[in-house]
Short mmCIF file of C-alpha atoms and ligand atoms in Angstrom, two decimals:
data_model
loop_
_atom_site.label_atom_id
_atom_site.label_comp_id
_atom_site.label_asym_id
_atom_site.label_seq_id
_atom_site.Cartn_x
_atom_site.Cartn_y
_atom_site.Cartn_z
CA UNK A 14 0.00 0.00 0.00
CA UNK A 15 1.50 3.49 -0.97
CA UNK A 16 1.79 5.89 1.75
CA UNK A 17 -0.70 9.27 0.48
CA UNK A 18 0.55 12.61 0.75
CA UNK A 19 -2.59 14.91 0.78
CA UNK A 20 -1.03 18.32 -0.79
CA UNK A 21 -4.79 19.64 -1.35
CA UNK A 22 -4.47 20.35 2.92
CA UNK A 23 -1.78 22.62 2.92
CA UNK A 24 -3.39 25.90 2.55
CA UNK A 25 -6.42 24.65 5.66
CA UNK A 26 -3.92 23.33 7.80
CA UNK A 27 -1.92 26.33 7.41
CA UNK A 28 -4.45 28.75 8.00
CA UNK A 29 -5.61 26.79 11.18
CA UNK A 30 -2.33 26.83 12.67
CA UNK A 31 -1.92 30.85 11.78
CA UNK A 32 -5.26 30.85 13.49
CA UNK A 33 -4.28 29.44 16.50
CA UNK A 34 -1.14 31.08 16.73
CA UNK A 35 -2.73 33.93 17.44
CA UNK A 36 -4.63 33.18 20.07
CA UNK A 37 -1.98 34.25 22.84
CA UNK A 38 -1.85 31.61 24.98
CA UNK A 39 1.57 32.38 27.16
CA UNK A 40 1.77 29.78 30.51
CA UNK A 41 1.39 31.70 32.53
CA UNK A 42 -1.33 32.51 32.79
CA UNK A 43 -2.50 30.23 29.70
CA UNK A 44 -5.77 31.22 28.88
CA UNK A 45 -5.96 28.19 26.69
CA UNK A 46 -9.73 28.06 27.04
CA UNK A 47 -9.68 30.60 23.62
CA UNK A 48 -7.82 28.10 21.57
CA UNK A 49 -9.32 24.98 23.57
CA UNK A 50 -12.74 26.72 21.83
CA UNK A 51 -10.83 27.43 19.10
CA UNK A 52 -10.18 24.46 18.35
CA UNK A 53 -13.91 22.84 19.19
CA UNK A 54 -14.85 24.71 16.59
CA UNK A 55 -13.14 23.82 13.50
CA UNK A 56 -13.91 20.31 14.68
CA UNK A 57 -17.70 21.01 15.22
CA UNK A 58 -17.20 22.12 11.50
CA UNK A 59 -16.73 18.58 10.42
CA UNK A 60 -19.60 17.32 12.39
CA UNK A 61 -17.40 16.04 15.53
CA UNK A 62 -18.67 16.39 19.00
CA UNK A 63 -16.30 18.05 21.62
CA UNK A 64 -16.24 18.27 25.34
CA UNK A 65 -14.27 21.67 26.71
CA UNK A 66 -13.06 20.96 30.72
CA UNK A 67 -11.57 23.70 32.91
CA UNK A 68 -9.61 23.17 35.42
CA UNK A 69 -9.34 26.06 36.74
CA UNK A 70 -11.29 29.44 35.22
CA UNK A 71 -9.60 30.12 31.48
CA UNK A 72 -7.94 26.32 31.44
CA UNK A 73 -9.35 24.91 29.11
CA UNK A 74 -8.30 21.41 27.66
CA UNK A 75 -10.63 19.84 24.14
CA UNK A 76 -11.65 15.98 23.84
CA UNK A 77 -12.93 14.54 21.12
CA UNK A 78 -13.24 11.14 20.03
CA UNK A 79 -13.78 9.60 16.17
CA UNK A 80 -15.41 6.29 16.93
CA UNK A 81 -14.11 2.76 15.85
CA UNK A 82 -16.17 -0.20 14.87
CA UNK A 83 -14.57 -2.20 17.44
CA UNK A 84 -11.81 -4.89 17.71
CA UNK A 85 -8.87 -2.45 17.68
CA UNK A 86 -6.79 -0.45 20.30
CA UNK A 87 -7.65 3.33 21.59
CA UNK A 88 -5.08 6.08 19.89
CA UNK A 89 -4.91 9.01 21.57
CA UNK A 90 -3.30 12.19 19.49
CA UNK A 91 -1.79 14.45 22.45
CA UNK A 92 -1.24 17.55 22.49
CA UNK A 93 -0.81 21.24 24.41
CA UNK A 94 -2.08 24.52 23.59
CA UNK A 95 0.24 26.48 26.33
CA UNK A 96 3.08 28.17 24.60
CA UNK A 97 6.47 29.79 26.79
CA UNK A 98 6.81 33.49 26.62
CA UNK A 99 8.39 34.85 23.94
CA UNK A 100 9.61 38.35 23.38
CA UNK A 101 8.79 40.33 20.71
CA UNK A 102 11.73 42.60 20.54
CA UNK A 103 13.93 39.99 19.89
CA UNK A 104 11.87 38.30 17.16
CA UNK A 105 12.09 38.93 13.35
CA UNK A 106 8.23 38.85 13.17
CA UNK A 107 5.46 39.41 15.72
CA UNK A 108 5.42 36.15 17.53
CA UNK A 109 1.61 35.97 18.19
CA UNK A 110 1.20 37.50 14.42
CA UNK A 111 0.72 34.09 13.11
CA UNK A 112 2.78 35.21 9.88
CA UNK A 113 2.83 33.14 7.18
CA UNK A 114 5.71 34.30 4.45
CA UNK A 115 8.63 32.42 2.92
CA UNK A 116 7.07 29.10 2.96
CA UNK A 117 6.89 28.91 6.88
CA UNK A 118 4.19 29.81 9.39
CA UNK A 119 6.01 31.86 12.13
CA UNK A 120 5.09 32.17 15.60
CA UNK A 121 5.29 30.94 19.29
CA UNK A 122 4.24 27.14 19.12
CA UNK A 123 4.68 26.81 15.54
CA UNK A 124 7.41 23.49 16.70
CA UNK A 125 5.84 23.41 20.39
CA UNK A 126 3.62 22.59 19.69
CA UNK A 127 0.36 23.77 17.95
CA UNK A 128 2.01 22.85 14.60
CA UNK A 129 1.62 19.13 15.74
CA UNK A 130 -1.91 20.11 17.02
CA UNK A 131 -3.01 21.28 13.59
CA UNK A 132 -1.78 18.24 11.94
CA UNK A 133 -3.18 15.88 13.88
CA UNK A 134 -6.59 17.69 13.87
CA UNK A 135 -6.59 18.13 10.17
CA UNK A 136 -5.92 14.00 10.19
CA UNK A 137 -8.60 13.21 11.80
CA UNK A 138 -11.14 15.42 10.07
CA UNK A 139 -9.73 13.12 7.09
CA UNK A 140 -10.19 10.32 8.48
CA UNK A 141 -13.60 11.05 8.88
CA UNK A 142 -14.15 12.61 5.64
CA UNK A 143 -12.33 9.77 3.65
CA UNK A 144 -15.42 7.42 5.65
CA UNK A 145 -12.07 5.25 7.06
CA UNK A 146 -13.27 2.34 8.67
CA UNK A 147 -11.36 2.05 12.06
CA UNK A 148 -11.13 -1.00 14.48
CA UNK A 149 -10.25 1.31 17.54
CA UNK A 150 -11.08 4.67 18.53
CA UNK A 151 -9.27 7.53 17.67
CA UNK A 152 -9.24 10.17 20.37
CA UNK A 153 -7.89 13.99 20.32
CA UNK A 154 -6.88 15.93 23.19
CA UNK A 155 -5.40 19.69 23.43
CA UNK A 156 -4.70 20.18 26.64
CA UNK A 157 -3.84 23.02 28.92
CA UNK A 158 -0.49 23.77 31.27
CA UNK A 159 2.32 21.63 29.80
CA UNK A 160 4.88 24.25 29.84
CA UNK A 161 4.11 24.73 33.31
CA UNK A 162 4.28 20.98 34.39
CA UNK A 163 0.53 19.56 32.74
CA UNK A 164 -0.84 19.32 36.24
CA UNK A 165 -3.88 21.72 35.22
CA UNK A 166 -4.10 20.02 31.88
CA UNK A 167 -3.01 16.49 31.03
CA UNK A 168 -2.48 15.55 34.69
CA UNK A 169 -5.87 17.26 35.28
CA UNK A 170 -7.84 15.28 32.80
CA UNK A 171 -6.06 11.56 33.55
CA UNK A 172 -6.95 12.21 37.51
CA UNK A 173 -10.33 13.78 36.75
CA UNK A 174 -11.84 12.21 33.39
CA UNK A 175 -9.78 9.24 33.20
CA UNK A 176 -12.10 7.49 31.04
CA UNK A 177 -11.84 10.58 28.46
CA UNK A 178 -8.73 10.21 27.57
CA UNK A 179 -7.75 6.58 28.52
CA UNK A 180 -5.97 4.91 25.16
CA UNK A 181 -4.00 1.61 25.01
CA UNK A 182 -1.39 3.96 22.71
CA UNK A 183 -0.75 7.66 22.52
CA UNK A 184 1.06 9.98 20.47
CA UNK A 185 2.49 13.19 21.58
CA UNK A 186 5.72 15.72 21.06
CA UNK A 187 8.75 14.84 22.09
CA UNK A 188 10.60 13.93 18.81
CA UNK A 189 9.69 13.21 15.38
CA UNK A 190 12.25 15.55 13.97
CA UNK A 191 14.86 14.13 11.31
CA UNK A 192 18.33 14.47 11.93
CA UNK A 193 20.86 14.34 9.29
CA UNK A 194 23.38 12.00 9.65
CA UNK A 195 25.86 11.30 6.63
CA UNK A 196 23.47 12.67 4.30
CA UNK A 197 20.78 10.47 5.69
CA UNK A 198 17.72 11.80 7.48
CA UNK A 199 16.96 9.87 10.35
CA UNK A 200 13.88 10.07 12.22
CA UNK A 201 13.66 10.42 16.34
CA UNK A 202 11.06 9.15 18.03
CA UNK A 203 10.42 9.48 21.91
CA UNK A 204 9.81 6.10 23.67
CA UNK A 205 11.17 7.92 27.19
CA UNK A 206 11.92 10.29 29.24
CA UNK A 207 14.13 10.75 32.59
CA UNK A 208 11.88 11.58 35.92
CA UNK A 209 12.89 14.65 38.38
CA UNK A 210 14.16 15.45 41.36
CA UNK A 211 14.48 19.14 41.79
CA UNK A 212 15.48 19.45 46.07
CA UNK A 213 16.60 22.16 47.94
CA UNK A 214 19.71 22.37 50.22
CA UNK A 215 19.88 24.35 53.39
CA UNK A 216 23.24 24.75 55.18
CA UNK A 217 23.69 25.87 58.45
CA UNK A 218 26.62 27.58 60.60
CA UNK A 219 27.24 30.50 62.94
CA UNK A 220 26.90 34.06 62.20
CA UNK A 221 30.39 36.57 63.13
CA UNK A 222 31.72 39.76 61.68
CA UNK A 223 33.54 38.90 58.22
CA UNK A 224 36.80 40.45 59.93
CA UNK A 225 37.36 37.57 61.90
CA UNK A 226 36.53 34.73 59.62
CA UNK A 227 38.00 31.83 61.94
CA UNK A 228 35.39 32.91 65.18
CA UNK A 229 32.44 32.13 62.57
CA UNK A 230 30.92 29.00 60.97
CA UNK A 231 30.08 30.68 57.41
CA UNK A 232 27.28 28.67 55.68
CA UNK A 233 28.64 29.36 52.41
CA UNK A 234 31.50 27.78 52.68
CA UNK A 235 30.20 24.77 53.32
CA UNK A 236 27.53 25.33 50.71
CA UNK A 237 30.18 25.20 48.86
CA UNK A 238 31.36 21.95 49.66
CA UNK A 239 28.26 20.74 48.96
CA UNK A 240 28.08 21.99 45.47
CA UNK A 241 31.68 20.58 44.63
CA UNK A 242 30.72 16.87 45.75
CA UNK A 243 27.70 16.93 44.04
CA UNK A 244 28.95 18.72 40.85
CA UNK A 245 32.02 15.72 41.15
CA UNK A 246 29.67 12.92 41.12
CA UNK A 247 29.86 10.16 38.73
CA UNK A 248 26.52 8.67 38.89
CA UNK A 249 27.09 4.89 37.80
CA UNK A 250 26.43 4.50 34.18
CA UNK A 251 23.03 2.62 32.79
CA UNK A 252 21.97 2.03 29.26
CA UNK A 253 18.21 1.57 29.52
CA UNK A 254 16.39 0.02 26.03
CA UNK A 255 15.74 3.17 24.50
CA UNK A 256 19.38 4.36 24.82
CA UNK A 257 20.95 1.11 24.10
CA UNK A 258 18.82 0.77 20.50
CA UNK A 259 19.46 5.12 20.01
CA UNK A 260 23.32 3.92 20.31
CA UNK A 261 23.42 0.76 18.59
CA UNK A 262 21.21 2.88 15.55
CA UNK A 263 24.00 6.02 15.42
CA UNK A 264 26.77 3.68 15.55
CA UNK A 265 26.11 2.39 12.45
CA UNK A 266 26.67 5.90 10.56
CA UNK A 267 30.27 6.38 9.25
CA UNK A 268 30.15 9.42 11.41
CA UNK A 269 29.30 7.64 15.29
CA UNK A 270 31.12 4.29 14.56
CA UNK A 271 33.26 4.60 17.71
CA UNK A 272 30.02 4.63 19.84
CA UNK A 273 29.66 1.21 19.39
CA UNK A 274 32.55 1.02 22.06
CA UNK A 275 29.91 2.37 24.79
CA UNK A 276 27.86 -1.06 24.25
CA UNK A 277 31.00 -3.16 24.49
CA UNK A 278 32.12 -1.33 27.43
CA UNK A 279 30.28 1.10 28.73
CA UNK A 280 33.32 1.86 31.79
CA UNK A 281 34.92 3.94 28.68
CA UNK A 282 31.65 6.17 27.25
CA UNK A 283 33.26 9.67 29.28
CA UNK A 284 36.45 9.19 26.93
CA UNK A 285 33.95 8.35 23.78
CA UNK A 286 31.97 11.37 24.72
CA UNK A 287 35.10 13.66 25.39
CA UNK A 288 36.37 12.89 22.07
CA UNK A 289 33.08 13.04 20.40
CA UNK A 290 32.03 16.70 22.17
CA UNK A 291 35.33 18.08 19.90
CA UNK A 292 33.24 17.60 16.78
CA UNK A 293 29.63 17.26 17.85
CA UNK A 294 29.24 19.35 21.21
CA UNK A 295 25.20 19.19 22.24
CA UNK A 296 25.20 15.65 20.85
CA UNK A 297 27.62 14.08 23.13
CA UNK A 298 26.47 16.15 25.98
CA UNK A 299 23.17 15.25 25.57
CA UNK A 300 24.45 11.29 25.56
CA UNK A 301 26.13 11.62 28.29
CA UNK A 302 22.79 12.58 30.26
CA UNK A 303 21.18 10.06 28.39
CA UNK A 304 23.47 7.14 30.52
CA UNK A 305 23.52 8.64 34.09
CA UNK A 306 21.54 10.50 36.63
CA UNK A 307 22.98 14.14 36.90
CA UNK A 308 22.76 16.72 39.69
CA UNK A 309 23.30 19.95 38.81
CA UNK A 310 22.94 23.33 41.01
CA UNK A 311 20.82 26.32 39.57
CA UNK A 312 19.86 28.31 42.64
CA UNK A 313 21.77 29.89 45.27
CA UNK A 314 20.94 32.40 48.19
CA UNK A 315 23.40 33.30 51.08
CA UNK A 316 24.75 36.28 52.89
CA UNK A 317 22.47 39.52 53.74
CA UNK A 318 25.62 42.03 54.06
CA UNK A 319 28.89 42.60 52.99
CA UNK A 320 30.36 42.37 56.46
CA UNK A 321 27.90 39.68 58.25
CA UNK A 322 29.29 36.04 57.86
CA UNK A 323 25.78 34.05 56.73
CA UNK A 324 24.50 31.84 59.12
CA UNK A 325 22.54 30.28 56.04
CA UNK A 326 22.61 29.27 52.37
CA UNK A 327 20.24 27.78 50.57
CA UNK A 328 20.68 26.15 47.05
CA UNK A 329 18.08 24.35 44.71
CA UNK A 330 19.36 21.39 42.59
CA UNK A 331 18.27 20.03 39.50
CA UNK A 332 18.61 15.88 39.54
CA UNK A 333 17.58 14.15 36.91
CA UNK A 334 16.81 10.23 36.92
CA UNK A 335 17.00 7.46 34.42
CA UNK A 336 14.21 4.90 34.22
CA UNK A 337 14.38 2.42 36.97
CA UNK A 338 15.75 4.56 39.19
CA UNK A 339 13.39 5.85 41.69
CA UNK A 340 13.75 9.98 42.49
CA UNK A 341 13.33 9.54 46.54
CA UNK A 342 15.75 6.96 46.72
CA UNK A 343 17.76 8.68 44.84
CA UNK A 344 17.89 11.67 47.12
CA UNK A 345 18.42 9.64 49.69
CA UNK A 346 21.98 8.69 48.43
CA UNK A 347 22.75 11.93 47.86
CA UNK A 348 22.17 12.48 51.54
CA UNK A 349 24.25 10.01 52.22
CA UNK A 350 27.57 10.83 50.38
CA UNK A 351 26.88 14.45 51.53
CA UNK A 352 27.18 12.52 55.10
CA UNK A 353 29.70 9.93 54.30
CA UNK A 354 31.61 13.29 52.97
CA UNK A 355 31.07 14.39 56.76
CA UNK A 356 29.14 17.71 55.55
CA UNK A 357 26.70 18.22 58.46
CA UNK A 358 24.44 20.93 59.43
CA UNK A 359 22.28 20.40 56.03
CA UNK A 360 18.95 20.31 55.69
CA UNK A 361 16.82 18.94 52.81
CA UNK A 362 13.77 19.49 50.72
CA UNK A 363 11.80 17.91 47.82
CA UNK A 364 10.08 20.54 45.53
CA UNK A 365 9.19 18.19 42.59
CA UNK A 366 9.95 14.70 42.28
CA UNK A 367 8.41 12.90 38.63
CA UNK A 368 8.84 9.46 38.24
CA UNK A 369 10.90 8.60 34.56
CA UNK A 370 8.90 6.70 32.01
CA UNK A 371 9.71 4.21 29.56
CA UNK A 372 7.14 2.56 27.02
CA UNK A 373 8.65 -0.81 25.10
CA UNK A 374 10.17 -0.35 21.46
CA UNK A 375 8.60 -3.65 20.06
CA UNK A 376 4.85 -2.40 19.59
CA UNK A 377 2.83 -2.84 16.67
CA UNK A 378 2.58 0.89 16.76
CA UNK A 379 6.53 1.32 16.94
CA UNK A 380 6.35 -1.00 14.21
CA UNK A 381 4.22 1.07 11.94
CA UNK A 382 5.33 4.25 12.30
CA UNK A 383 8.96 3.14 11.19
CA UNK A 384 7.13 1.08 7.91
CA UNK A 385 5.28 4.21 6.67
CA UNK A 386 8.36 6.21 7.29
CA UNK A 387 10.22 4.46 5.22
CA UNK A 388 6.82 4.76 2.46
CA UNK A 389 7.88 7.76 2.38
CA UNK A 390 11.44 8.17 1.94
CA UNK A 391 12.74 4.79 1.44
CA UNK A 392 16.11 5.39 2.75
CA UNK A 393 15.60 7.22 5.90
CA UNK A 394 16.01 5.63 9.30
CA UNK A 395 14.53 5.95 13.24
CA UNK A 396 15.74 6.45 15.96
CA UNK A 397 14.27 5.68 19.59
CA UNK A 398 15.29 9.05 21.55
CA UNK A 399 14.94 9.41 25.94
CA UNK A 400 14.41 12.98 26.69
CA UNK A 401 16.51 14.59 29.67
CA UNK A 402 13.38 16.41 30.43
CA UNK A 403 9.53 15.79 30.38
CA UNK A 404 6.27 15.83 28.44
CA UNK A 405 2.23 14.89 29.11
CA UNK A 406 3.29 11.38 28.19
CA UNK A 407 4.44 10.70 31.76
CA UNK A 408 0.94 10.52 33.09
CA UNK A 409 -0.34 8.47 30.01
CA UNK A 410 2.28 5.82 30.67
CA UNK A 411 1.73 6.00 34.32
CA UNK A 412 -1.43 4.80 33.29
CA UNK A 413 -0.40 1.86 31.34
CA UNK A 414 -0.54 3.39 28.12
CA UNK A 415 2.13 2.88 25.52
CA UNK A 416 3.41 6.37 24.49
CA UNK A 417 5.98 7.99 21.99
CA UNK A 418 6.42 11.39 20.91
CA UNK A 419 6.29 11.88 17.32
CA UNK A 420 5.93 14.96 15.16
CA UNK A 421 6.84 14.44 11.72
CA UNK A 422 9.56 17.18 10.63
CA UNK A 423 12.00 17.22 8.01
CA UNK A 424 15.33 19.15 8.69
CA UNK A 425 15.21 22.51 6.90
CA UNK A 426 17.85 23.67 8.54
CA UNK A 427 20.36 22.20 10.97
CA UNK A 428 18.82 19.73 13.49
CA UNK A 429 20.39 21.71 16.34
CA UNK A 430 19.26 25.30 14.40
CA UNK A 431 15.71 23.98 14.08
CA UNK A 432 15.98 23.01 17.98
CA UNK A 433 16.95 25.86 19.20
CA UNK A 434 14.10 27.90 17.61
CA UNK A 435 12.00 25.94 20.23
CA UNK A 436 11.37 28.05 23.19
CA UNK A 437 13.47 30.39 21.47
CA UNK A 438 13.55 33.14 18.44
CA UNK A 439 11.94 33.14 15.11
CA UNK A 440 10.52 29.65 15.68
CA UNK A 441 8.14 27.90 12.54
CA UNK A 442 7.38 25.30 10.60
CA UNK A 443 7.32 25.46 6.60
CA UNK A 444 3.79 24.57 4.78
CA UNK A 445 5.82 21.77 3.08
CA UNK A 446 6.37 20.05 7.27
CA UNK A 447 2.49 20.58 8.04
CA UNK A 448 1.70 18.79 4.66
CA UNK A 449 4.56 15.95 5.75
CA UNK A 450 3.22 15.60 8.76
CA UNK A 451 -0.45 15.52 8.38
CA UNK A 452 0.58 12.55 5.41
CA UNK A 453 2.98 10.86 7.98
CA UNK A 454 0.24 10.46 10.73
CA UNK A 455 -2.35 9.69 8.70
CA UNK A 456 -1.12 6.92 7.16
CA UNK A 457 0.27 6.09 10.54
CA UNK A 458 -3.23 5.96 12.45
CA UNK A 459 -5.31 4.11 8.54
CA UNK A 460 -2.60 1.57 8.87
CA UNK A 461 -2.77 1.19 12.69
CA UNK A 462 -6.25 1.48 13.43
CA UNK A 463 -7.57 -0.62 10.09
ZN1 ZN B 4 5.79 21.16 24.20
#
């Protein structure tokens, strides 16, 4: 069966996307309930039914579901209205102008991610207008607050309306995005992501005048001891399925070959990664968070005057775990090398702790998304990808489901140019992605669901 690319959608799926766009809807506050309506609209268009949920005044998150005959598994198409802030000044274009020029539409949440919302609204208004006969429901959801954590959105809607958005398989962002390797574009897609740990430190000592420094216990001193044993750690390495096959797949590129030596022997990956972050910086870095847990400071508070020793310092840290691990246990053994280090006086806090999620690579759904990939440009390859930080898809597989983030995107530009438009400047998607995409998943979902 040939994979079908539906060029006649470009110009709706386009204009839906400028649309929405322009509906501000900066976390905070959100205010997603304008594009959650938004969107119930253009749906209600094509005859679907939609159910709007606040959860809280202005929150709004959109369900709808495009029923199956039976027999099949539940898909759920994911996604989140909430854009990050974005500054005008330091954009080429008004980024709430929804501009469309040069073959792109330009805007806040053009990559994250109402681009991906468009698409995957404009494929299932054609499933329903092509009269596709589905085994399993399809189900859409926008939902409110991911930027801000999804717990007034996603999170919101799994505790409160569970049955609502319940599938056996979901897909959200997260990846999807080519990357060109060797001339080669090779598709990511998400299959995990690392849980956090984000605690605070307190450390304690004795106030004195900072003339006599020895007649004082100064916090930030030993704040500072704190910060260079955890900064020093060398978290013990693991290569979880999704990293192991993400590997095993780059090392068979001319250009990774030698990370095939972090499979034989993982001991050595630091020395692989040092000599790969010469040539390839943000890749190797971002390996090396793929195989370990890292701690890393990014707060710090201490002192009140320039001649008062500080009898406190406070810093927050940012710990990331792998799957498996377990983000209170984890803390745990931080407390104890701080203590086996014989740093006392400390204190401890948990602000957030997410458990990491992992869904299996060897799903019929994995399965098809690589086969119609490869429909479409027969000698392109995937790529399972673990993100160092989180999505919605955390509370779907929580729930059992099996989840992967997948966008459709080809590189226009440099994989690490197109990635740093996200949550950045001048960030968009060209016409010719929205048409890719909206072919991609639909043939995805019709050869899934049928
Ligand atoms: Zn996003």
């Amino acid at each position: 069966m040939p994979a079908k690319i539906f060029r006649e959608v470009e110009e709706e799926v386009t204009s839906f996307l400028s649309q929405l766009i322009r509906i501000d809807t900066t976390n905070p506050p959100g205010n997603e309930t304008a594009a959650a309506k938004y969107v119930a609209e253009t749906l209600e268009h094509d005859g679907f039914r939609c159910e709007l949920f606040e959860s809280q005044p202005r929150r709004g998150s959109v369900v709808t579901r495009l029923k199956g005959e039976g027999g099949g598994p539940t898909l759920l198409l994911l996604s989140h209205l909430d854009v990050v802030a974005a500054n005008p000044r330091e954009w080429s274009v008004d980024p709430f102008g929804g501009v469309v020029k040069n073959g792109f539409v330009w805007g806040r949440g053009a990559l994250d991610m109402k681009g991906m919302t468009a698409v995957e609204i404009m494929v299932l208004k054609l499933l329903k207008r092509n009269h596709v006969k589905l085994k399993g429901d399809v189900v859409l959801a926008a939902t409110a607050d991911e930027e801000r954590g999804g717990d007034g959105g996603a999170g919101w809607l799994v505790k409160n309306h569970p049955d609502k958005v319940y599938a056996n398989y979901v897909l959200n962002e997260g990846a999807g995005m080519a990357m060109k390797i060797d001339g080669e574009n090779i598709f990511t897609i998400n299959s995990a992501e690392k849980g956090i740990m984000w605690f605070k430190v307190k450390a304690s000592g004795t106030p004195g005048h900072g003339s006599i420094p020895g007649a004082a216990d100064n916090a930030i001193l030993r704040m500072n001891k704190v910060i260079d044993k955890l900064s020093s750690l060398h978290p013990e390495i693991s290569l979880v399925p999704t990293v192991k096959q993400y590997i095993s797949e780059l090392s068979k590129r001319k250009s990774f070959r030698e990370l095939s030596v972090i499979l034989q022997n993982p001991g050595q990956s630091d020395q692989v990664l040092d000599k790969l972050a010469q040539k390839e910086k943000y890749l190797a870095e971002e390996l090396r968070a793929r195989i370990r847990m890292t701690v890393t400071p990014t707060i710090i508070h201490g002192g009140v005057k320039e001649n008062i020793i500080p009898s406190e310092c406070e810093a927050v840290f940012d710990c990331r775990v792998l799957p498996g691990q377990r983000p209170v246990e984890e803390l745990n053994e931080i407390k104890q090398i701080l203590e086996e280090a014989g740093l006392q006086k400390l204190s401890f806090e948990t602000i957030q702790a997410n458990d990491p999620t992992e869904s299996p690579l060897n799903t019929p759904l994995y399965e098809t998304i690589v086969n119609v990939l490869k429909e479409f440009e027969p000698k392109c390859g995937s790529i399972p990808v673990m993100l160092t930080g989180g999505t919605d898809s955390r509370f779907f597989r929580k729930m059992g489901s099996v989840c992967y983030g997948f966008h459709p995107v080809r590189p226009e530009t440099s994989y690490s140019e197109m990635q740093h438009t996200i949550h950045g400047v001048d960030e968009r998607i060209s016409t010719e992605n929205l048409v890719f995409g909206t072919s991609v998943l639909y043939n995805i979902v019709e050869r899934f669901l049928t």
